[in-house]
CSV table of C-alpha atoms and ligand atoms in Angstrom, one decimal:
chain,number,residue,atom,x,y,z
L,80,MET,CA,0.0,0.0,0.0
L,81,THR,CA,1.3,3.5,-0.9
L,82,THR,CA,0.5,4.9,2.6
L,83,SER,CA,2.9,2.5,4.2
L,84,SER,CA,5.7,3.3,1.7
L,85,VAL,CA,5.6,6.9,2.9
L,86,LEU,CA,5.3,5.9,6.5
L,87,ALA,CA,8.2,3.4,6.2
L,88,GLY,CA,10.5,6.4,5.8
L,89,LEU,CA,10.0,7.4,9.4
L,90,ASP,CA,13.3,5.7,10.4
L,91,ARG,CA,15.2,8.2,8.2
L,92,VAL,CA,13.7,11.3,9.8
L,93,ARG,CA,13.5,10.2,13.4
L,94,GLY,CA,17.2,11.2,14.2
L,95,TRP,CA,17.0,14.8,13.2
L,96,GLN,CA,13.4,15.1,14.3
L,97,GLU,CA,14.1,14.2,17.9
L,98,GLU,CA,17.1,16.5,17.9
L,99,PHE,CA,14.9,19.3,16.4
L,100,TYR,CA,12.3,18.7,19.1
L,101,ARG,CA,14.8,18.9,22.0
L,102,ASP,CA,16.2,22.1,20.6
L,103,LEU,CA,12.8,23.6,20.2
L,104,HIS,CA,11.8,22.5,23.7
L,105,ALA,CA,14.8,24.2,25.2
L,106,HIS,CA,14.2,27.4,23.2
L,107,PRO,CA,10.5,28.2,23.6
L,108,GLU,CA,9.2,31.6,22.4
L,109,LEU,CA,6.1,33.5,23.5
L,110,SER,CA,3.1,34.2,21.3
L,111,HIS,CA,4.0,36.6,18.4
L,112,GLN,CA,7.7,36.2,19.2
L,113,GLU,CA,8.3,32.9,17.4
L,114,ARG,CA,11.2,34.3,15.3
L,115,ARG,CA,13.8,31.6,16.0
L,116,THR,CA,11.2,28.8,15.7
L,117,ALA,CA,10.0,30.2,12.4
L,118,GLN,CA,13.5,30.5,11.1
L,119,ARG,CA,14.3,26.8,12.0
L,120,VAL,CA,11.0,25.7,10.4
L,121,THR,CA,11.9,27.7,7.2
L,122,GLN,CA,15.3,26.0,7.0
L,123,ARG,CA,13.8,22.5,7.2
L,124,LEU,CA,11.0,23.2,4.7
L,125,ARG,CA,13.5,24.7,2.3
L,126,HIS,CA,15.8,21.7,2.7
L,127,ALA,CA,12.7,19.5,1.9
L,128,GLY,CA,12.0,21.4,-1.3
L,129,TYR,CA,8.9,23.3,-0.3
L,130,GLU,CA,7.9,26.6,-1.8
L,131,LEU,CA,8.0,29.1,1.1
L,132,HIS,CA,5.8,31.9,2.3
L,133,GLU,CA,7.3,33.6,5.3
L,134,GLY,CA,6.3,36.3,7.8
L,135,ILE,CA,2.5,35.8,7.3
L,136,GLY,CA,0.7,37.5,10.2
L,137,GLY,CA,4.1,38.2,11.9
L,138,THR,CA,6.0,35.0,12.2
L,139,GLY,CA,3.7,32.5,10.3
L,140,VAL,CA,5.4,30.2,7.8
L,141,VAL,CA,3.7,28.2,5.1
L,142,GLY,CA,5.4,25.6,2.9
L,143,VAL,CA,3.7,24.4,-0.3
L,144,LEU,CA,4.6,21.3,-2.1
L,145,SER,CA,2.8,20.6,-5.4
L,146,ASN,CA,3.0,17.1,-6.8
L,147,GLY,CA,0.7,17.0,-9.8
L,148,THR,CA,-3.1,17.2,-10.0
L,149,GLY,CA,-5.0,16.0,-7.0
L,150,PRO,CA,-6.5,17.2,-3.7
L,151,THR,CA,-4.9,20.0,-1.7
L,152,VAL,CA,-4.5,19.2,2.0
L,153,LEU,CA,-3.6,21.8,4.6
L,154,LEU,CA,-1.8,20.5,7.7
L,155,ARG,CA,-1.4,23.0,10.6
L,156,ALA,CA,0.9,23.2,13.6
L,157,ASP,CA,1.1,26.0,16.2
L,158,MET,CA,4.5,27.3,17.3
L,159,ASP,CA,4.1,29.4,20.4
L,160,ALA,CA,5.0,28.6,24.1
L,161,LEU,CA,3.6,29.9,27.4
L,162,PRO,CA,4.7,32.2,30.3
L,163,VAL,CA,5.3,29.1,32.6
L,164,ARG,CA,8.3,28.1,34.6
L,165,GLU,CA,9.2,24.6,33.5
L,166,ASP,CA,9.5,22.0,36.3
L,167,THR,CA,10.1,18.7,34.5
L,168,GLY,CA,13.7,18.0,35.5
L,169,LEU,CA,14.4,17.0,31.9
L,170,PRO,CA,17.9,17.5,30.6
L,171,TYR,CA,16.5,19.7,27.7
L,172,ALA,CA,14.1,21.7,30.0
L,173,SER,CA,13.7,25.3,29.3
L,174,THR,CA,15.4,27.9,31.4
L,175,VAL,CA,14.4,30.7,29.0
L,176,THR,CA,12.9,34.0,30.1
L,177,ALA,CA,11.5,36.7,27.8
L,178,ALA,CA,9.7,40.1,27.9
L,179,ASP,CA,6.0,39.5,27.5
L,180,ALA,CA,3.6,41.9,25.7
L,181,GLU,CA,3.4,44.1,28.9
L,182,GLY,CA,7.2,44.3,29.0
L,183,ASP,CA,7.5,42.0,32.1
L,184,GLN,CA,10.3,39.5,32.2
L,185,VAL,CA,8.6,36.0,32.4
L,186,PRO,CA,9.8,32.4,32.3
L,187,VAL,CA,8.9,30.6,29.1
L,188,ALA,CA,8.1,26.9,28.4
L,189,HIS,CA,6.6,24.7,25.8
L,190,ALA,CA,4.0,23.7,28.4
L,191,CYS,CA,1.3,23.1,25.8
L,192,GLY,CA,3.4,20.8,23.6
L,193,HIS,CA,3.4,23.0,20.5
L,194,ASP,CA,7.0,21.9,20.0
L,195,VAL,CA,5.6,18.4,19.4
L,196,HIS,CA,3.2,19.7,16.8
L,197,VAL,CA,6.0,21.6,14.9
L,198,SER,CA,8.4,18.6,15.0
L,199,CYS,CA,5.7,16.1,13.8
L,200,LEU,CA,4.6,18.4,10.9
L,201,LEU,CA,8.2,18.9,9.8
L,202,GLY,CA,8.8,15.1,9.8
L,203,ALA,CA,5.6,14.5,7.9
L,204,ALA,CA,6.5,17.3,5.4
L,205,GLN,CA,9.9,15.7,4.8
L,206,LEU,CA,8.5,12.2,4.3
L,207,LEU,CA,5.9,13.4,1.8
L,208,ALA,CA,8.7,15.3,-0.1
L,209,ASP,CA,10.8,12.1,-0.1
L,210,ASP,CA,8.3,9.8,-1.6
L,211,ARG,CA,6.4,11.7,-4.3
L,212,ASP,CA,5.6,8.6,-6.3
L,213,ALA,CA,3.2,7.5,-3.5
L,214,TRP,CA,0.8,10.5,-3.7
L,215,HIS,CA,-0.5,13.2,-5.9
L,216,GLY,CA,-1.9,16.7,-5.2
L,217,THR,CA,-0.6,19.6,-3.0
L,218,VAL,CA,0.5,19.7,0.6
L,219,VAL,CA,0.2,23.0,2.5
L,220,ALA,CA,2.2,22.8,5.7
L,221,LEU,CA,1.1,25.8,7.8
L,222,PHE,CA,3.0,26.9,10.9
L,223,GLN,CA,0.9,29.3,12.9
L,224,PRO,CA,2.0,31.8,15.6
L,225,ALA,CA,0.2,32.9,18.7
L,226,GLU,CA,-2.4,30.1,19.3
L,227,GLU,CA,-2.3,30.7,23.0
L,228,THR,CA,-3.4,34.3,22.6
L,229,GLY,CA,-6.2,33.2,20.2
L,230,ASP,CA,-5.2,35.7,17.5
L,231,GLY,CA,-2.5,33.9,15.5
L,232,ALA,CA,-4.8,32.3,13.0
L,233,ARG,CA,-6.7,35.5,12.5
L,234,GLY,CA,-3.4,37.4,12.1
L,235,MET,CA,-2.4,35.1,9.2
L,236,LEU,CA,-5.8,35.5,7.6
L,237,ASP,CA,-5.7,39.3,8.0
L,238,ASP,CA,-2.3,39.3,6.3
L,239,GLY,CA,-3.7,37.7,3.1
L,240,LEU,CA,-3.2,34.0,3.8
L,241,ALA,CA,-6.1,33.1,1.5
L,242,GLU,CA,-4.5,34.9,-1.5
L,243,ARG,CA,-1.0,33.5,-0.8
L,244,ILE,CA,-1.7,29.7,-0.7
L,245,PRO,CA,-3.7,27.3,-2.8
L,246,THR,CA,-7.2,26.8,-1.4
L,247,PRO,CA,-7.2,23.5,0.4
L,248,ASP,CA,-9.9,20.8,0.1
L,249,VAL,CA,-9.5,19.9,3.7
L,250,ALA,CA,-7.7,21.2,6.8
L,251,LEU,CA,-6.2,19.0,9.5
L,252,ALA,CA,-4.6,19.7,12.8
L,253,GLN,CA,-3.7,17.8,16.0
L,254,HIS,CA,-2.9,18.4,19.7
L,255,VAL,CA,-0.8,16.4,22.2
L,256,LEU,CA,-2.9,15.7,25.3
L,257,PRO,CA,-2.4,14.1,28.7
L,258,ALA,CA,-3.3,10.6,27.4
L,259,PRO,CA,-1.2,7.5,26.7
L,260,ALA,CA,1.5,8.1,24.2
L,261,GLY,CA,1.0,6.1,21.0
L,262,HIS,CA,-2.7,6.6,21.0
L,263,VAL,CA,-4.8,8.8,18.7
L,264,GLY,CA,-8.4,10.0,19.2
L,265,THR,CA,-11.0,11.5,16.9
L,266,LEU,CA,-14.4,13.0,17.5
L,267,ALA,CA,-17.0,14.2,15.0
L,268,GLY,CA,-18.9,17.5,15.8
L,269,PRO,CA,-17.9,19.9,18.6
L,270,VAL,CA,-14.6,18.8,20.0
L,271,LEU,CA,-13.3,22.0,21.7
L,272,SER,CA,-15.3,24.8,23.3
L,273,ALA,CA,-15.6,28.3,22.0
L,274,ALA,CA,-14.2,30.7,24.6
L,275,ASP,CA,-15.1,34.4,25.1
L,276,SER,CA,-13.8,36.7,27.8
L,277,MET,CA,-15.7,39.9,28.6
L,278,ARG,CA,-14.7,42.9,30.7
L,279,ILE,CA,-17.7,44.8,32.1
L,280,THR,CA,-17.4,48.2,33.6
L,281,VAL,CA,-20.4,49.4,35.6
L,282,HIS,CA,-20.6,53.1,36.7
L,283,GLY,CA,-22.1,54.1,40.0
L,284,ARG,CA,-21.7,57.4,42.0
L,285,GLY,CA,-19.0,57.6,44.6
L,286,ALA,CA,-19.6,59.0,48.1
L,287,HIS,CA,-18.5,58.8,51.7
L,288,GLY,CA,-19.1,55.3,53.1
L,289,SER,CA,-21.4,56.8,55.8
L,290,MET,CA,-23.6,58.5,53.2
L,291,PRO,CA,-25.0,55.8,51.0
L,292,GLN,CA,-28.0,58.0,50.1
L,293,ALA,CA,-25.6,60.1,48.0
L,294,ALA,CA,-24.2,57.2,46.2
L,295,VAL,CA,-25.0,54.6,43.5
L,296,ASP,CA,-23.0,51.8,45.1
L,297,PRO,CA,-21.2,49.8,42.3
L,298,VAL,CA,-20.1,47.2,44.9
L,299,VAL,CA,-23.6,46.1,45.7
L,300,LEU,CA,-24.5,46.4,42.0
L,301,ALA,CA,-21.6,44.2,40.9
L,302,SER,CA,-22.5,41.6,43.6
L,303,MET,CA,-26.1,41.5,42.3
L,304,ILE,CA,-24.7,41.0,38.7
L,305,VAL,CA,-22.4,38.2,39.7
L,306,ILE,CA,-25.3,36.3,41.4
L,307,ARG,CA,-27.8,37.1,38.6
L,308,LEU,CA,-25.3,35.9,35.9
L,309,GLN,CA,-25.4,32.4,37.5
L,310,THR,CA,-29.0,32.1,36.3
L,311,ILE,CA,-28.0,32.2,32.6
L,312,VAL,CA,-26.6,28.6,32.5
L,313,SER,CA,-29.0,27.2,35.1
L,314,ARG,CA,-32.2,28.9,33.8
L,315,GLU,CA,-31.7,29.9,30.1
L,316,ILE,CA,-29.6,27.1,28.6
L,317,PRO,CA,-31.4,23.8,27.9
L,318,PRO,CA,-30.3,21.1,30.3
L,319,GLY,CA,-28.9,18.9,27.5
L,320,GLN,CA,-26.4,21.6,26.5
L,321,THR,CA,-23.2,22.4,28.2
L,322,ALA,CA,-21.9,25.9,29.0
L,323,VAL,CA,-19.7,27.5,31.6
L,324,LEU,CA,-19.8,31.1,32.8
L,325,THR,CA,-17.2,32.1,35.3
L,326,VAL,CA,-16.7,35.5,36.8
L,327,GLY,CA,-13.0,35.3,37.4
L,328,SER,CA,-12.3,38.9,38.5
L,329,LEU,CA,-14.2,41.5,40.4
L,330,ARG,CA,-12.6,44.8,41.3
L,331,ALA,CA,-14.0,47.9,43.0
L,332,GLY,CA,-12.8,50.4,45.6
L,333,ARG,CA,-9.7,50.8,47.7
L,334,LYS,CA,-10.9,51.8,51.2
L,335,SER,CA,-13.5,50.5,53.6
L,336,ASN,CA,-15.3,53.9,54.1
L,337,VAL,CA,-15.3,55.1,50.5
L,338,ILE,CA,-18.0,54.0,48.1
L,339,PRO,CA,-16.2,53.8,44.7
L,340,ASP,CA,-17.6,55.2,41.5
L,341,ARG,CA,-17.2,52.0,39.4
L,342,ALA,CA,-16.7,48.3,39.4
L,343,VAL,CA,-15.0,46.1,36.8
L,344,LEU,CA,-15.9,42.4,36.3
L,345,GLU,CA,-14.1,40.0,34.0
L,346,LEU,CA,-15.7,36.8,33.0
L,347,ASN,CA,-15.1,33.8,30.8
L,348,VAL,CA,-17.7,31.8,28.8
L,349,ARG,CA,-17.2,28.3,27.3
L,350,THR,CA,-19.8,27.0,24.9
L,351,TYR,CA,-20.1,24.2,22.3
L,352,SER,CA,-22.5,25.8,19.8
L,353,ASP,CA,-22.8,29.2,18.2
L,354,THR,CA,-26.4,29.5,19.2
L,355,THR,CA,-25.6,28.9,22.9
L,356,ARG,CA,-22.6,31.3,22.6
L,357,ASP,CA,-24.7,34.1,21.1
L,358,GLY,CA,-27.5,33.5,23.5
L,359,ILE,CA,-25.2,33.7,26.6
L,360,LEU,CA,-23.4,36.8,25.4
L,361,GLU,CA,-26.7,38.5,24.7
L,362,ALA,CA,-28.1,37.4,28.1
L,363,ILE,CA,-25.1,38.9,29.9
L,364,ARG,CA,-25.6,42.3,28.2
L,365,ARG,CA,-29.3,42.2,29.0
L,366,ILE,CA,-28.8,41.3,32.7
L,367,VAL,CA,-26.0,43.8,33.3
L,368,THR,CA,-27.9,46.6,31.6
L,369,ALA,CA,-31.1,45.9,33.5
L,370,GLU,CA,-29.2,45.7,36.9
L,371,CYS,CA,-27.5,49.0,36.2
L,372,GLN,CA,-30.9,50.5,35.4
L,373,ALA,CA,-32.4,49.0,38.6
L,374,SER,CA,-29.6,50.6,40.6
L,375,GLY,CA,-30.1,54.0,38.9
L,376,CYS,CA,-26.6,54.2,37.4
L,377,PRO,CA,-25.7,57.6,36.0
L,378,ARG,CA,-24.1,56.0,32.9
L,379,ASP,CA,-24.6,52.8,30.8
L,380,PRO,CA,-22.3,49.9,31.4
L,381,GLU,CA,-19.4,49.2,29.0
L,382,PHE,CA,-18.7,45.7,27.5
L,383,GLU,CA,-15.4,44.7,26.0
L,384,LEU,CA,-14.8,41.2,24.5
L,385,PHE,CA,-11.3,39.8,24.5
L,386,ASP,CA,-9.4,36.5,24.3
L,387,ARG,CA,-11.9,35.0,22.0
L,388,PHE,CA,-11.6,31.5,20.6
L,389,PRO,CA,-13.9,30.0,18.0
L,390,LEU,CA,-15.8,26.8,18.4
L,391,THR,CA,-13.9,23.7,17.0
L,392,SER,CA,-16.5,21.5,15.4
L,393,ASN,CA,-15.2,18.6,13.4
L,394,ASP,CA,-16.8,17.9,10.0
L,395,PRO,CA,-18.4,14.5,10.2
L,396,ASP,CA,-17.3,13.2,6.7
L,397,VAL,CA,-13.7,14.4,7.1
L,398,THR,CA,-13.6,13.0,10.6
L,399,ALA,CA,-15.0,9.6,9.4
L,400,ARG,CA,-12.3,9.5,6.7
L,401,VAL,CA,-9.5,10.3,9.1
L,402,ALA,CA,-10.9,7.9,11.8
L,403,GLY,CA,-10.9,5.1,9.1
L,404,ALA,CA,-7.3,5.8,8.1
L,405,PHE,CA,-6.3,5.8,11.8
L,406,GLY,CA,-8.1,2.6,12.5
L,407,GLU,CA,-6.3,0.9,9.6
L,408,PHE,CA,-2.9,2.2,10.6
L,409,PHE,CA,-3.0,2.3,14.4
L,410,GLY,CA,-5.5,-0.6,15.1
L,411,ASP,CA,-6.5,-0.5,18.7
L,412,ARG,CA,-4.3,2.5,19.4
L,413,ALA,CA,-7.0,4.6,17.6
L,414,GLY,CA,-10.2,5.4,19.4
L,415,PRO,CA,-12.7,8.1,20.3
L,416,LEU,CA,-11.6,11.4,21.7
L,417,GLU,CA,-13.6,12.9,24.6
L,418,GLN,CA,-15.0,16.4,24.1
L,419,GLN,CA,-12.4,18.8,25.6
L,420,THR,CA,-13.1,22.0,27.5
L,421,ALA,CA,-10.0,23.7,26.1
L,422,SER,CA,-10.2,26.1,23.1
L,423,GLU,CA,-8.2,26.6,19.9
L,424,ASP,CA,-8.1,29.1,17.1
L,425,PHE,CA,-7.2,26.6,14.4
L,426,SER,CA,-10.8,26.5,13.0
L,427,ASP,CA,-10.6,30.3,12.2
L,428,ILE,CA,-8.5,29.2,9.2
L,429,PRO,CA,-10.7,26.6,7.5
L,430,THR,CA,-13.8,28.6,8.4
L,431,ALA,CA,-12.4,31.7,6.7
L,432,LEU,CA,-11.3,29.6,3.7
L,433,GLY,CA,-14.7,27.8,3.6
L,434,VAL,CA,-13.2,24.3,3.9
L,435,PRO,CA,-14.1,21.3,6.1
L,436,TYR,CA,-11.7,20.3,8.8
L,437,THR,CA,-11.0,17.9,11.6
L,438,TYR,CA,-8.8,18.2,14.7
L,439,TRP,CA,-7.7,15.2,16.6
L,440,GLY,CA,-5.7,14.4,19.8
L,441,ILE,CA,-2.5,12.3,20.3
L,442,GLY,CA,-1.3,11.1,23.7
L,443,GLY,CA,1.9,12.4,25.2
L,444,ILE,CA,2.2,10.5,28.5
L,445,ASP,CA,4.3,7.3,28.9
L,446,ALA,CA,1.7,4.6,28.5
L,447,LYS,CA,2.9,2.6,31.6
L,448,THR,CA,3.0,5.7,33.8
L,449,TYR,CA,-0.5,6.5,32.6
L,450,GLN,CA,-1.8,3.0,33.3
L,451,ARG,CA,-0.3,3.0,36.8
L,452,ALA,CA,-2.0,6.3,37.6
L,453,GLN,CA,-5.2,5.0,36.1
L,454,GLU,CA,-5.1,1.8,38.2
L,455,ALA,CA,-4.5,3.9,41.3
L,456,GLY,CA,-7.4,6.2,40.4
L,457,ARG,CA,-4.9,9.1,40.5
L,458,VAL,CA,-4.8,10.3,36.8
L,459,SER,CA,-5.9,13.9,37.8
L,460,GLN,CA,-3.4,14.1,40.6
L,461,ASP,CA,-0.4,12.3,39.0
L,462,ILE,CA,-0.5,13.1,35.3
L,463,PRO,CA,0.5,16.7,34.5
L,464,VAL,CA,-1.9,18.4,32.1
L,465,ASN,CA,-1.2,21.0,29.3
L,466,HIS,CA,-0.1,24.4,30.7
L,467,SER,CA,1.2,23.0,34.0
L,468,PRO,CA,4.9,23.3,34.8
L,469,GLY,CA,5.3,19.5,34.8
L,470,PHE,CA,3.9,18.9,31.3
L,471,ALA,CA,6.4,17.5,28.8
L,472,PRO,CA,5.4,14.7,26.5
L,473,VAL,CA,7.7,11.7,26.3
L,474,ILE,CA,9.6,12.0,23.0
L,475,GLN,CA,8.7,8.5,21.8
L,476,PRO,CA,6.3,7.2,20.8
L,477,THR,CA,4.8,10.7,20.8
L,478,LEU,CA,6.7,12.1,17.9
L,479,ASP,CA,6.4,8.9,15.8
L,480,THR,CA,2.6,8.8,16.5
L,481,GLY,CA,2.0,12.5,15.7
L,482,THR,CA,4.0,12.2,12.5
L,483,GLN,CA,2.2,9.0,11.5
L,484,ALA,CA,-1.2,10.5,12.3
L,485,LEU,CA,-0.5,13.5,10.0
L,486,LEU,CA,0.6,11.2,7.2
L,487,ALA,CA,-2.2,8.7,7.5
L,488,ALA,CA,-4.7,11.5,7.6
L,489,ALA,CA,-3.2,13.5,4.7
L,490,LEU,CA,-2.8,10.3,2.6
L,491,ALA,CA,-6.5,9.6,3.0
L,492,TRP,CA,-6.8,12.3,0.4
L,493,LEU,CA,-3.5,12.3,-1.4
L,494,ALA,CA,-2.6,8.6,-1.8
L,495,ARG,CA,-2.4,7.3,-5.4
C,154,LIG,ZN1,-2.3,25.8,25.2
C,155,LIG,ZN1,-2.0,24.1,22.7
């Protein structure tokens, strides 16, 4: 079978791929600062014979490899790291610090495993370039900046991505997860939540703490709002649907005997359908505006949306095709993926290009370690999750599996 001829080449790339991964892991870069990573990606893609598009949306890199007529498959990897101090004890652990967007010096680590995604996609890109007799069509290998800030994909689109690359027939992406390494999981439909953060400023009237009659107290108002917002999920969302609304920050006043003139609330919403999302955001505005009116606020409240991530909802046909390819290649190491509460901006790209997509998970935890934790009922205590200081996938079989998954999925469209 042609798929296996491409995959058989894995032994040739494994050496440099592991070295590339360790180097990337030790040199993580924050969102929008992925300059060294992009440069290293560019070098490898050029070496593999890809046509290069650099600096898209800042540090984004796209390699295109045309190999006759046939489908066009977009494969995406994200490149950025997080302001986390790595605590893995690995010989290639990061000790890097960098200035963040606010100018503060922060520790930086690949605590989300995007170094895995980059290394796997480069390996897959090389193997496809090495065995052009086995497939036909076009491969678009897309390396995206700033996934963690939710604006990297949009940045590439705003910078003319659609005009600079061939329009794909399908878009594919993956994420390493706290699951047994060697395993892959797929799920049709909503797989990752949409996320929206909102900053709400309510305006009261300040006064002496002993003279409440002269004030419109924003502390009482904000408290009412926090409680009333809890009724959105419990009273307005159908019981069969899932949503989360968390008020994570509430700030008002500085002194016990001063009624302040404003309060600022910051909240986060997670949803699995656009209807639910729109409904919740609308309900928040309605409740806050009405509570402000009820309190007699001198000014209307202000709403500001930020850190927004789209819903990731896998196309059923594309997912079935990929799941079939995984079942054939991985056997019982392929299975269903649970719906995740995390969010991603990958889907912004296929949505803007008008193409179907699927997004799957690969395990990154040593299978025996995971099994021991599972038997002891201690998975949530003992297995570090993405974004935690202890999260670092085992190099193998994680890199092999991620590379094989990309190839098996891409070849489901491209194989001769
Ligand atoms: Zn992350
Ligand atoms: Zn991530």
